[in-house]
mmCIF file of C-alpha atoms in Angstrom:
data_model
loop_
_atom_site.group_PDB
_atom_site.id
_atom_site.type_symbol
_atom_site.label_atom_id
_atom_site.label_comp_id
_atom_site.label_asym_id
_atom_site.label_seq_id
_atom_site.Cartn_x
_atom_site.Cartn_y
_atom_site.Cartn_z
ATOM 1 C CA UNK A 22 22.168 -1.846 -6.416
ATOM 2 C CA UNK A 23 20.037 -4.158 -4.289
ATOM 3 C CA UNK A 24 17.007 -5.937 -5.737
ATOM 4 C CA UNK A 25 15.192 -7.362 -2.709
ATOM 5 C CA UNK A 26 12.093 -9.307 -1.715
ATOM 6 C CA UNK A 27 11.336 -9.269 2.003
ATOM 7 C CA UNK A 28 14.269 -7.078 3.020
ATOM 8 C CA UNK A 29 16.439 -10.130 3.754
ATOM 9 C CA UNK A 30 19.397 -9.131 1.547
ATOM 10 C CA UNK A 31 19.292 -5.510 2.731
ATOM 11 C CA UNK A 32 19.192 -6.684 6.358
ATOM 12 C CA UNK A 33 22.083 -9.138 5.769
ATOM 13 C CA UNK A 34 24.328 -6.496 4.152
ATOM 14 C CA UNK A 35 23.396 -3.994 6.858
ATOM 15 C CA UNK A 36 24.454 -6.473 9.566
ATOM 16 C CA UNK A 37 27.518 -8.039 7.898
ATOM 17 C CA UNK A 38 28.933 -5.507 5.428
ATOM 18 C CA UNK A 39 27.619 -2.027 6.319
ATOM 19 C CA UNK A 40 30.522 -0.380 4.443
ATOM 20 C CA UNK A 41 29.110 -1.663 1.146
ATOM 21 C CA UNK A 42 26.355 0.945 1.370
ATOM 22 C CA UNK A 43 28.929 3.586 0.356
ATOM 23 C CA UNK A 44 29.046 1.941 -3.087
ATOM 24 C CA UNK A 45 25.329 1.128 -3.418
ATOM 25 C CA UNK A 46 23.140 3.521 -5.448
ATOM 26 C CA UNK A 47 19.805 2.292 -4.150
ATOM 27 C CA UNK A 48 17.465 -0.473 -3.016
ATOM 28 C CA UNK A 49 14.386 -1.771 -4.806
ATOM 29 C CA UNK A 50 12.002 -3.703 -2.537
ATOM 30 C CA UNK A 51 8.905 -5.616 -3.630
ATOM 31 C CA UNK A 52 7.241 -7.071 -0.507
ATOM 32 C CA UNK A 53 5.032 -5.689 2.258
ATOM 33 C CA UNK A 54 7.380 -7.087 4.914
ATOM 34 C CA UNK A 55 10.496 -5.652 3.257
ATOM 35 C CA UNK A 56 8.959 -2.207 2.790
ATOM 36 C CA UNK A 57 7.952 -2.229 6.457
ATOM 37 C CA UNK A 58 11.576 -2.959 7.408
ATOM 38 C CA UNK A 59 12.795 -0.121 5.171
ATOM 39 C CA UNK A 60 10.411 2.365 6.784
ATOM 40 C CA UNK A 61 11.661 1.216 10.203
ATOM 41 C CA UNK A 62 15.285 1.878 9.123
ATOM 42 C CA UNK A 63 14.297 5.257 7.677
ATOM 43 C CA UNK A 64 12.465 6.265 10.858
ATOM 44 C CA UNK A 65 15.517 5.337 12.942
ATOM 45 C CA UNK A 66 17.755 7.423 10.632
ATOM 46 C CA UNK A 67 19.695 4.290 9.593
ATOM 47 C CA UNK A 68 18.751 4.168 5.909
ATOM 48 C CA UNK A 69 21.886 5.353 4.115
ATOM 49 C CA UNK A 70 20.767 4.980 0.458
ATOM 50 C CA UNK A 71 17.540 5.792 -1.443
ATOM 51 C CA UNK A 72 15.001 2.951 -1.540
ATOM 52 C CA UNK A 73 12.138 2.365 -3.949
ATOM 53 C CA UNK A 74 8.920 0.852 -2.605
ATOM 54 C CA UNK A 75 7.713 -1.261 -5.534
ATOM 55 C CA UNK A 76 5.186 -3.128 -3.365
ATOM 56 C CA UNK A 77 2.719 -0.250 -3.291
ATOM 57 C CA UNK A 78 2.663 0.094 -7.077
ATOM 58 C CA UNK A 79 -0.774 -1.060 -8.197
ATOM 59 C CA UNK A 80 0.780 -3.293 -10.869
ATOM 60 C CA UNK A 81 2.675 -5.164 -8.166
ATOM 61 C CA UNK A 82 0.329 -5.171 -5.204
ATOM 62 C CA UNK A 83 -2.911 -6.075 -6.927
ATOM 63 C CA UNK A 84 -1.488 -8.742 -9.242
ATOM 64 C CA UNK A 85 1.036 -10.348 -6.889
ATOM 65 C CA UNK A 86 -0.873 -10.041 -3.637
ATOM 66 C CA UNK A 87 -4.581 -9.948 -4.463
ATOM 67 C CA UNK A 88 -5.297 -11.536 -7.853
ATOM 68 C CA UNK A 89 -2.473 -14.093 -7.812
ATOM 69 C CA UNK A 90 -3.157 -15.309 -4.251
ATOM 70 C CA UNK A 91 -6.852 -15.573 -5.106
ATOM 71 C CA UNK A 92 -5.914 -18.269 -7.617
ATOM 72 C CA UNK A 93 -2.838 -19.870 -6.062
ATOM 73 C CA UNK A 94 -4.393 -20.525 -2.617
ATOM 74 C CA UNK A 95 -6.878 -22.960 -4.190
ATOM 75 C CA UNK A 96 -4.201 -24.433 -6.466
ATOM 76 C CA UNK A 97 -1.780 -25.009 -3.558
ATOM 77 C CA UNK A 98 -4.401 -26.604 -1.295
ATOM 78 C CA UNK A 99 -5.775 -28.850 -4.064
ATOM 79 C CA UNK A 100 -2.351 -30.114 -5.172
ATOM 80 C CA UNK A 101 -1.239 -30.984 -1.646
ATOM 81 C CA UNK A 102 -4.416 -32.196 0.081
ATOM 82 C CA UNK A 103 -7.156 -32.747 -2.562
ATOM 83 C CA UNK A 104 -9.500 -31.107 -0.067
ATOM 84 C CA UNK A 105 -13.071 -30.180 -1.038
ATOM 85 C CA UNK A 106 -13.744 -26.545 -0.198
ATOM 86 C CA UNK A 107 -17.548 -26.542 -0.087
ATOM 87 C CA UNK A 108 -18.809 -26.410 3.509
ATOM 88 C CA UNK A 109 -15.323 -26.279 5.039
ATOM 89 C CA UNK A 110 -14.759 -23.822 7.887
ATOM 90 C CA UNK A 111 -11.672 -21.732 7.172
ATOM 91 C CA UNK A 112 -9.972 -19.020 9.205
ATOM 92 C CA UNK A 113 -7.850 -16.496 7.286
ATOM 93 C CA UNK A 114 -5.446 -14.621 9.575
ATOM 94 C CA UNK A 115 -4.986 -11.108 8.202
ATOM 95 C CA UNK A 116 -7.122 -9.198 5.689
ATOM 96 C CA UNK A 117 -4.521 -7.297 3.697
ATOM 97 C CA UNK A 118 -4.282 -7.788 -0.076
ATOM 98 C CA UNK A 119 -3.262 -11.457 0.326
ATOM 99 C CA UNK A 120 -5.981 -12.163 2.901
ATOM 100 C CA UNK A 121 -8.586 -10.487 0.666
ATOM 101 C CA UNK A 122 -7.588 -12.702 -2.275
ATOM 102 C CA UNK A 123 -7.608 -15.928 -0.228
ATOM 103 C CA UNK A 124 -10.928 -15.108 1.463
ATOM 104 C CA UNK A 125 -12.641 -14.239 -1.843
ATOM 105 C CA UNK A 126 -11.526 -17.497 -3.493
ATOM 106 C CA UNK A 127 -12.585 -19.711 -0.589
ATOM 107 C CA UNK A 128 -15.931 -17.940 -0.197
ATOM 108 C CA UNK A 129 -16.623 -18.418 -3.920
ATOM 109 C CA UNK A 130 -15.940 -22.155 -3.530
ATOM 110 C CA UNK A 131 -18.563 -22.433 -0.771
ATOM 111 C CA UNK A 132 -16.342 -22.366 2.310
ATOM 112 C CA UNK A 133 -17.433 -20.691 5.545
ATOM 113 C CA UNK A 134 -14.719 -18.073 6.023
ATOM 114 C CA UNK A 135 -13.726 -16.410 9.296
ATOM 115 C CA UNK A 136 -11.207 -13.547 9.357
ATOM 116 C CA UNK A 137 -8.869 -12.349 12.105
ATOM 117 C CA UNK A 138 -7.495 -8.813 11.746
ATOM 118 C CA UNK A 139 -5.950 -6.236 14.100
ATOM 119 C CA UNK A 140 -6.019 -3.240 11.755
ATOM 120 C CA UNK A 141 -9.411 -1.488 12.167
ATOM 121 C CA UNK A 142 -9.690 -0.415 8.507
ATOM 122 C CA UNK A 143 -8.920 -3.895 7.148
ATOM 123 C CA UNK A 144 -11.290 -5.353 9.762
ATOM 124 C CA UNK A 145 -14.044 -3.021 8.543
ATOM 125 C CA UNK A 146 -13.380 -4.095 4.940
ATOM 126 C CA UNK A 147 -13.662 -7.770 5.956
ATOM 127 C CA UNK A 148 -16.948 -7.031 7.686
ATOM 128 C CA UNK A 149 -18.333 -5.121 4.689
ATOM 129 C CA UNK A 150 -17.242 -7.955 2.366
ATOM 130 C CA UNK A 151 -19.432 -10.321 4.370
ATOM 131 C CA UNK A 152 -16.866 -12.182 6.464
ATOM 132 C CA UNK A 153 -17.238 -12.894 10.159
ATOM 133 C CA UNK A 154 -14.500 -11.274 12.229
ATOM 134 C CA UNK A 155 -13.240 -13.457 15.062
ATOM 135 C CA UNK A 156 -10.342 -13.954 17.420
ATOM 136 C CA UNK A 157 -8.309 -17.037 16.568
ATOM 137 C CA UNK A 158 -8.883 -18.670 19.962
ATOM 138 C CA UNK A 159 -12.682 -18.432 19.437
ATOM 139 C CA UNK A 160 -12.717 -20.673 16.346
ATOM 140 C CA UNK A 161 -9.503 -22.716 16.559
ATOM 141 C CA UNK A 162 -11.289 -25.861 17.828
ATOM 142 C CA UNK A 163 -13.829 -25.974 14.994
ATOM 143 C CA UNK A 164 -12.060 -24.853 11.781
ATOM 144 C CA UNK A 165 -10.895 -27.252 9.067
ATOM 145 C CA UNK A 166 -8.232 -24.985 7.499
ATOM 146 C CA UNK A 167 -6.027 -22.235 8.987
ATOM 147 C CA UNK A 168 -4.294 -19.822 6.577
ATOM 148 C CA UNK A 169 -1.853 -17.128 7.774
ATOM 149 C CA UNK A 170 -1.510 -13.957 5.656
ATOM 150 C CA UNK A 171 -0.131 -11.357 8.072
ATOM 151 C CA UNK A 172 3.622 -11.033 7.431
ATOM 152 C CA UNK A 173 3.995 -11.224 11.212
ATOM 153 C CA UNK A 174 5.577 -13.918 13.386
ATOM 154 C CA UNK A 175 4.076 -16.532 15.717
ATOM 155 C CA UNK A 176 0.506 -15.961 14.532
ATOM 156 C CA UNK A 177 -0.309 -19.651 15.015
ATOM 157 C CA UNK A 178 1.535 -20.873 18.121
ATOM 158 C CA UNK A 179 1.739 -24.321 19.735
ATOM 159 C CA UNK A 180 -1.093 -23.504 22.148
ATOM 160 C CA UNK A 181 -3.473 -23.080 19.176
ATOM 161 C CA UNK A 182 -2.194 -26.185 17.394
ATOM 162 C CA UNK A 183 -2.751 -28.240 20.564
ATOM 163 C CA UNK A 184 -6.436 -27.252 20.397
ATOM 164 C CA UNK A 185 -7.005 -27.834 16.672
ATOM 165 C CA UNK A 186 -9.272 -30.665 15.649
ATOM 166 C CA UNK A 187 -8.054 -33.853 14.005
ATOM 167 C CA UNK A 188 -7.183 -33.362 10.333
ATOM 168 C CA UNK A 189 -6.967 -29.548 10.454
ATOM 169 C CA UNK A 190 -4.884 -28.163 7.552
ATOM 170 C CA UNK A 191 -2.384 -25.424 8.479
ATOM 171 C CA UNK A 192 -0.594 -23.311 5.877
ATOM 172 C CA UNK A 193 1.063 -19.925 5.340
ATOM 173 C CA UNK A 194 0.573 -17.357 2.564
ATOM 174 C CA UNK A 195 2.442 -14.481 4.284
ATOM 175 C CA UNK A 196 5.996 -13.422 3.415
ATOM 176 C CA UNK A 197 8.048 -15.035 6.149
ATOM 177 C CA UNK A 198 8.181 -18.650 7.309
ATOM 178 C CA UNK A 199 7.703 -17.577 10.938
ATOM 179 C CA UNK A 200 3.920 -17.056 10.971
ATOM 180 C CA UNK A 201 3.369 -20.671 12.068
ATOM 181 C CA UNK A 202 5.559 -21.599 15.028
ATOM 182 C CA UNK A 203 6.881 -24.798 13.439
ATOM 183 C CA UNK A 204 9.854 -25.001 15.835
ATOM 184 C CA UNK A 205 7.448 -25.638 18.735
ATOM 185 C CA UNK A 206 6.209 -28.791 16.952
ATOM 186 C CA UNK A 207 9.647 -30.387 16.832
ATOM 187 C CA UNK A 208 9.413 -31.951 20.280
ATOM 188 C CA UNK A 209 9.817 -35.610 21.375
ATOM 189 C CA UNK A 210 6.123 -36.195 22.149
ATOM 190 C CA UNK A 211 4.986 -35.292 18.622
ATOM 191 C CA UNK A 212 5.547 -37.593 15.629
ATOM 192 C CA UNK A 213 6.199 -36.178 12.147
ATOM 193 C CA UNK A 214 5.090 -38.261 9.179
ATOM 194 C CA UNK A 215 5.990 -37.148 5.638
ATOM 195 C CA UNK A 216 2.943 -38.034 3.540
ATOM 196 C CA UNK A 217 4.159 -36.626 0.239
ATOM 197 C CA UNK A 218 6.347 -33.760 -0.900
ATOM 198 C CA UNK A 219 5.529 -30.571 1.102
ATOM 199 C CA UNK A 220 2.904 -32.382 3.238
ATOM 200 C CA UNK A 221 3.575 -33.477 6.829
ATOM 201 C CA UNK A 222 1.217 -35.028 9.347
ATOM 202 C CA UNK A 223 2.122 -33.918 12.875
ATOM 203 C CA UNK A 224 0.694 -36.512 15.262
ATOM 204 C CA UNK A 225 -0.140 -35.914 18.944
ATOM 205 C CA UNK A 226 0.134 -38.690 21.595
ATOM 206 C CA UNK A 227 -3.663 -39.231 21.554
ATOM 207 C CA UNK A 228 -3.614 -39.875 17.784
ATOM 208 C CA UNK A 229 -4.821 -36.426 16.698
ATOM 209 C CA UNK A 230 -2.989 -35.130 13.657
ATOM 210 C CA UNK A 231 -2.739 -31.823 11.844
ATOM 211 C CA UNK A 232 -1.718 -31.448 8.200
ATOM 212 C CA UNK A 233 1.166 -28.973 7.901
ATOM 213 C CA UNK A 234 1.952 -27.731 4.402
ATOM 214 C CA UNK A 235 5.468 -26.761 3.225
ATOM 215 C CA UNK A 236 6.731 -26.765 6.845
ATOM 216 C CA UNK A 237 5.226 -23.299 7.276
ATOM 217 C CA UNK A 238 6.916 -21.751 4.236
ATOM 218 C CA UNK A 239 4.995 -19.912 1.522
ATOM 219 C CA UNK A 240 2.291 -22.202 0.185
ATOM 220 C CA UNK A 241 2.003 -20.727 -3.295
ATOM 221 C CA UNK A 242 5.771 -20.726 -3.924
ATOM 222 C CA UNK A 243 6.327 -24.205 -2.460
ATOM 223 C CA UNK A 244 3.212 -26.127 -3.496
ATOM 224 C CA UNK A 245 1.791 -24.504 -6.623
ATOM 225 C CA UNK A 246 2.845 -22.219 -9.429
ATOM 226 C CA UNK A 247 2.740 -18.447 -9.735
ATOM 227 C CA UNK A 248 1.514 -17.527 -13.241
ATOM 228 C CA UNK A 249 4.295 -16.244 -15.513
ATOM 229 C CA UNK A 250 2.045 -13.286 -16.354
ATOM 230 C CA UNK A 251 2.124 -12.147 -12.724
ATOM 231 C CA UNK A 252 5.881 -12.686 -12.370
ATOM 232 C CA UNK A 253 6.565 -10.742 -15.563
ATOM 233 C CA UNK A 254 4.474 -7.771 -14.371
ATOM 234 C CA UNK A 255 6.312 -7.636 -11.021
ATOM 235 C CA UNK A 256 9.756 -8.155 -12.578
ATOM 236 C CA UNK A 257 9.080 -5.395 -15.116
ATOM 237 C CA UNK A 258 7.946 -3.010 -12.370
ATOM 238 C CA UNK A 259 11.122 -3.768 -10.404
ATOM 239 C CA UNK A 260 13.312 -3.295 -13.482
ATOM 240 C CA UNK A 261 11.707 0.121 -14.091
ATOM 241 C CA UNK A 262 12.447 1.048 -10.470
ATOM 242 C CA UNK A 263 16.106 -0.012 -10.840
ATOM 243 C CA UNK A 264 16.480 2.049 -14.023
ATOM 244 C CA UNK A 265 14.815 5.065 -12.393
ATOM 245 C CA UNK A 266 17.110 4.959 -9.333
ATOM 246 C CA UNK A 267 20.240 4.342 -11.400
ATOM 247 C CA UNK A 268 19.607 7.107 -13.936
ATOM 248 C CA UNK A 269 18.202 9.694 -11.500
ATOM 249 C CA UNK A 270 20.178 12.959 -11.413
ATOM 250 C CA UNK A 271 22.145 13.685 -8.237
ATOM 251 C CA UNK A 272 19.849 14.913 -5.476
ATOM 252 C CA UNK A 273 16.505 13.692 -6.850
ATOM 253 C CA UNK A 274 16.390 10.839 -4.333
ATOM 254 C CA UNK A 275 17.688 11.315 -0.810
ATOM 255 C CA UNK A 276 18.175 8.688 1.925
ATOM 256 C CA UNK A 277 14.502 7.803 2.166
ATOM 257 C CA UNK A 278 11.832 5.383 0.890
ATOM 258 C CA UNK A 279 10.085 6.448 -2.322
ATOM 259 C CA UNK A 280 7.124 5.190 -4.312
ATOM 260 C CA UNK A 281 7.706 4.406 -7.964
ATOM 261 C CA UNK A 282 6.601 7.453 -10.016
ATOM 262 C CA UNK A 283 2.948 6.943 -10.938
ATOM 263 C CA UNK A 284 3.479 7.059 -14.687
ATOM 264 C CA UNK A 285 5.809 4.052 -14.357
ATOM 265 C CA UNK A 286 4.149 1.800 -11.807
ATOM 266 C CA UNK A 287 0.587 3.158 -11.775
#
């Protein structure tokens, strides 16, 4: 069986050892990004074993994505930068469960929070929660902190980082490490200065610097802690999904993506 987070292992086996799927009983996936990849495989008719979408279980999504990020975003930023949140202008890219948690925490600490969002329903929720919806290029020159929470790639590209103000903090709370285009910063004209563990100053020729946290990797996994309570809830939900797939009678689950039965994962 495959126990996955982000679809990376599933993708790797699919590319390198596709024959292994004949011996695999099922996949259990716990992240938004990974579930998205599974649905893409299923739509293309390439999913050859049953898969369980643990991410959309309430016990996983709310605790891991919403409630945990609401706490760990502040923890991660404080540990790495000692920044004061009151009065800071922050842009949160993406208003899914992670974006909702981050925005709520920063707003409660007195930050001025802007939100970017392409999904109309999530954008409406951001609006109704009292956040100002913007395009990133409208606010990039004035914000003090940029947080990516989309699960997408190249959300913050070099063009935006060139226009950021001196001292802007840039970090990622989404699944992959590709939301911030860090590769574009590794050029001869920019100087990298390691300030402390997980904190780099990237310095432009004119002396402007941005503060890049964890080299664009996940802030809460790299720079703070995830409460054991949250991890235990998610791990238990995944274990239940593994047991369900393994013990299911022949034919109950076909080559598709399934939600964990409600009585097990709420």
